[in-house]
PDB file of C-alpha atoms in Angstrom:
ATOM      1  CA  GLN A   8       0.066   0.087  -0.002  1.00 62.00           C
ATOM      2  CA  ALA A   9       0.977   3.707  -0.561  1.00 67.00           C
ATOM      3  CA  ALA A  10       2.207   5.225   2.742  1.00 72.00           C
ATOM      4  CA  GLY A  11       0.911   8.952   2.932  1.00 71.00           C
ATOM      5  CA  PRO A  12       3.368  11.772   4.365  1.00 75.00           C
ATOM      6  CA  ASN A  13       2.439  10.922   7.944  1.00 81.00           C
ATOM      7  CA  GLY A  14       2.663   7.170   7.642  1.00 77.00           C
ATOM      8  CA  GLY A  15      -1.024   6.746   6.893  1.00 77.00           C
ATOM      9  CA  HIS A  16      -2.325   5.231   3.945  1.00 80.00           C
ATOM     10  CA  LYS A  17      -3.176   6.927   0.436  1.00 81.00           C
ATOM     11  CA  LEU A  18      -6.350   6.748  -1.236  1.00 86.00           C
ATOM     12  CA  CYS A  19      -7.213   8.722  -4.254  1.00 88.00           C
ATOM     13  CA  VAL A  20     -10.846   9.388  -4.891  1.00 93.00           C
ATOM     14  CA  VAL A  21     -12.204  10.631  -8.239  1.00 93.00           C
ATOM     15  CA  ASN A  22     -16.083  11.620  -8.522  1.00 96.00           C
ATOM     16  CA  THR A  23     -17.881  12.229 -11.884  1.00 95.00           C
ATOM     17  CA  HIS A  24     -21.064  13.471 -12.836  1.00 96.00           C
ATOM     18  CA  ILE A  25     -21.717  12.068 -16.623  1.00 95.00           C
ATOM     19  CA  LEU A  26     -24.438  13.801 -18.888  1.00 94.00           C
ATOM     20  CA  ALA A  27     -27.686  12.098 -18.482  1.00 93.00           C
ATOM     21  CA  ASP A  28     -28.807  12.709 -21.882  1.00 90.00           C
ATOM     22  CA  LYS A  29     -30.035   8.809 -23.276  1.00 86.00           C
ATOM     23  CA  GLU A  30     -29.459   9.867 -26.747  1.00 83.00           C
ATOM     24  CA  ALA A  31     -26.077  11.406 -26.092  1.00 86.00           C
ATOM     25  CA  ASN A  32     -23.653   8.096 -26.032  1.00 86.00           C
ATOM     26  CA  GLU A  33     -20.753   9.638 -27.828  1.00 87.00           C
ATOM     27  CA  VAL A  34     -20.776  12.584 -25.164  1.00 89.00           C
ATOM     28  CA  LYS A  35     -20.927  10.114 -22.261  1.00 91.00           C
ATOM     29  CA  LEU A  36     -18.307   7.889 -23.827  1.00 91.00           C
ATOM     30  CA  TRP A  37     -16.010  11.164 -24.423  1.00 90.00           C
ATOM     31  CA  GLN A  38     -16.640  12.165 -21.040  1.00 93.00           C
ATOM     32  CA  VAL A  39     -15.212   8.781 -19.625  1.00 94.00           C
ATOM     33  CA  HIS A  40     -12.354   8.722 -21.940  1.00 91.00           C
ATOM     34  CA  LEU A  41     -11.313  11.913 -20.928  1.00 92.00           C
ATOM     35  CA  MET A  42     -11.217  11.117 -17.063  1.00 93.00           C
ATOM     36  CA  LEU A  43      -9.461   7.880 -17.940  1.00 91.00           C
ATOM     37  CA  GLN A  44      -6.856   9.720 -19.856  1.00 90.00           C
ATOM     38  CA  GLN A  45      -6.348  12.088 -16.743  1.00 91.00           C
ATOM     39  CA  LEU A  46      -6.123   9.321 -14.499  1.00 89.00           C
ATOM     40  CA  GLU A  47      -3.068   7.689 -16.565  1.00 87.00           C
ATOM     41  CA  VAL A  48      -1.435  11.159 -16.842  1.00 89.00           C
ATOM     42  CA  LEU A  49      -1.506  11.152 -12.844  1.00 84.00           C
ATOM     43  CA  HIS A  50       0.640   7.976 -12.650  1.00 76.00           C
ATOM     44  CA  LEU A  51      -1.071   6.598  -9.979  1.00 77.00           C
ATOM     45  CA  LYS A  52      -0.077   2.888 -10.214  1.00 76.00           C
ATOM     46  CA  ASP A  53       1.259   2.197  -6.524  1.00 79.00           C
ATOM     47  CA  ASN A  54      -1.832   4.253  -5.010  1.00 83.00           C
ATOM     48  CA  PRO A  55      -5.483   2.881  -4.435  1.00 88.00           C
ATOM     49  CA  LEU A  56      -8.109   4.275  -6.642  1.00 89.00           C
ATOM     50  CA  LEU A  57     -11.802   4.866  -5.813  1.00 93.00           C
ATOM     51  CA  VAL A  58     -13.934   6.141  -9.004  1.00 93.00           C
ATOM     52  CA  CYS A  59     -17.440   7.145  -7.940  1.00 95.00           C
ATOM     53  CA  GLY A  60     -20.038   9.287  -9.109  1.00 95.00           C
ATOM     54  CA  ASP A  61     -23.064   9.750 -11.105  1.00 96.00           C
ATOM     55  CA  PHE A  62     -22.406   7.793 -14.706  1.00 95.00           C
ATOM     56  CA  ASN A  63     -26.019   7.982 -15.725  1.00 95.00           C
ATOM     57  CA  SER A  64     -25.285   4.177 -17.306  1.00 94.00           C
ATOM     58  CA  THR A  65     -26.444   0.720 -16.746  1.00 93.00           C
ATOM     59  CA  PRO A  66     -24.372  -2.332 -16.349  1.00 95.00           C
ATOM     60  CA  ASP A  67     -25.329  -3.084 -20.063  1.00 94.00           C
ATOM     61  CA  SER A  68     -24.389   0.431 -21.665  1.00 93.00           C
ATOM     62  CA  ALA A  69     -21.337   0.906 -23.522  1.00 91.00           C
ATOM     63  CA  VAL A  70     -20.209   3.510 -20.622  1.00 92.00           C
ATOM     64  CA  TYR A  71     -19.985   0.730 -18.321  1.00 94.00           C
ATOM     65  CA  GLU A  72     -18.430  -1.807 -20.759  1.00 93.00           C
ATOM     66  CA  TYR A  73     -15.608   0.846 -21.598  1.00 92.00           C
ATOM     67  CA  LEU A  74     -14.793   1.298 -17.739  1.00 92.00           C
ATOM     68  CA  VAL A  75     -15.016  -2.417 -16.826  1.00 93.00           C
ATOM     69  CA  GLN A  76     -13.384  -3.789 -19.699  1.00 92.00           C
ATOM     70  CA  GLY A  77     -11.322  -1.030 -20.960  1.00 88.00           C
ATOM     71  CA  VAL A  78     -12.150  -1.487 -24.625  1.00 87.00           C
ATOM     72  CA  LEU A  79     -15.587  -1.546 -26.357  1.00 86.00           C
ATOM     73  CA  ARG A  80     -17.377  -3.741 -28.776  1.00 86.00           C
ATOM     74  CA  ARG A  81     -18.021  -1.997 -32.268  1.00 83.00           C
ATOM     75  CA  GLU A  82     -21.315  -4.133 -32.118  1.00 86.00           C
ATOM     76  CA  HIS A  83     -22.508  -2.581 -28.706  1.00 88.00           C
ATOM     77  CA  VAL A  84     -26.175  -1.519 -29.128  1.00 88.00           C
ATOM     78  CA  ASP A  85     -25.387   1.972 -27.575  1.00 86.00           C
ATOM     79  CA  LEU A  86     -22.860   2.543 -30.836  1.00 84.00           C
ATOM     80  CA  GLN A  87     -25.045   1.837 -33.290  1.00 82.00           C
ATOM     81  CA  LYS A  88     -25.980   5.372 -33.958  1.00 76.00           C
ATOM     82  CA  ILE A  89     -22.619   6.923 -33.181  1.00 77.00           C
ATOM     83  CA  LYS A  90     -21.535   8.146 -36.688  1.00 73.00           C
ATOM     84  CA  THR A  91     -18.196   9.404 -35.692  1.00 71.00           C
ATOM     85  CA  ASP A  92     -15.244   8.525 -33.099  1.00 71.00           C
ATOM     86  CA  PRO A  93     -13.464  11.460 -32.111  1.00 63.00           C
ATOM     87  CA  CYS A  94     -11.544   9.595 -29.349  1.00 69.00           C
ATOM     88  CA  GLY A  95     -10.583   6.778 -31.408  1.00 74.00           C
ATOM     89  CA  LEU A  96     -12.487   4.288 -29.334  1.00 72.00           C
ATOM     90  CA  LEU A  97     -13.757   1.905 -31.690  1.00 68.00           C
TER      91      LEU A  97
END
């Protein structure tokens, strides 16, 4: 475990609120993608990380799949209406 400056344990907590619009899956994915990119920049390799918030997504959503798996299946139903892929996720 990572030790804090006074000998305690470190824990990085990230909180987010993802757009609630059911029709804006590309925006939700973009928001999650940016969050994950920022977490990579922070180099938290040895520190525990807790990501929480209102993801406005269900376990069957592309957002959830991306968060849990780190990749997206092109055939995911949430992606059928997306015409462009500005983040290069697909």
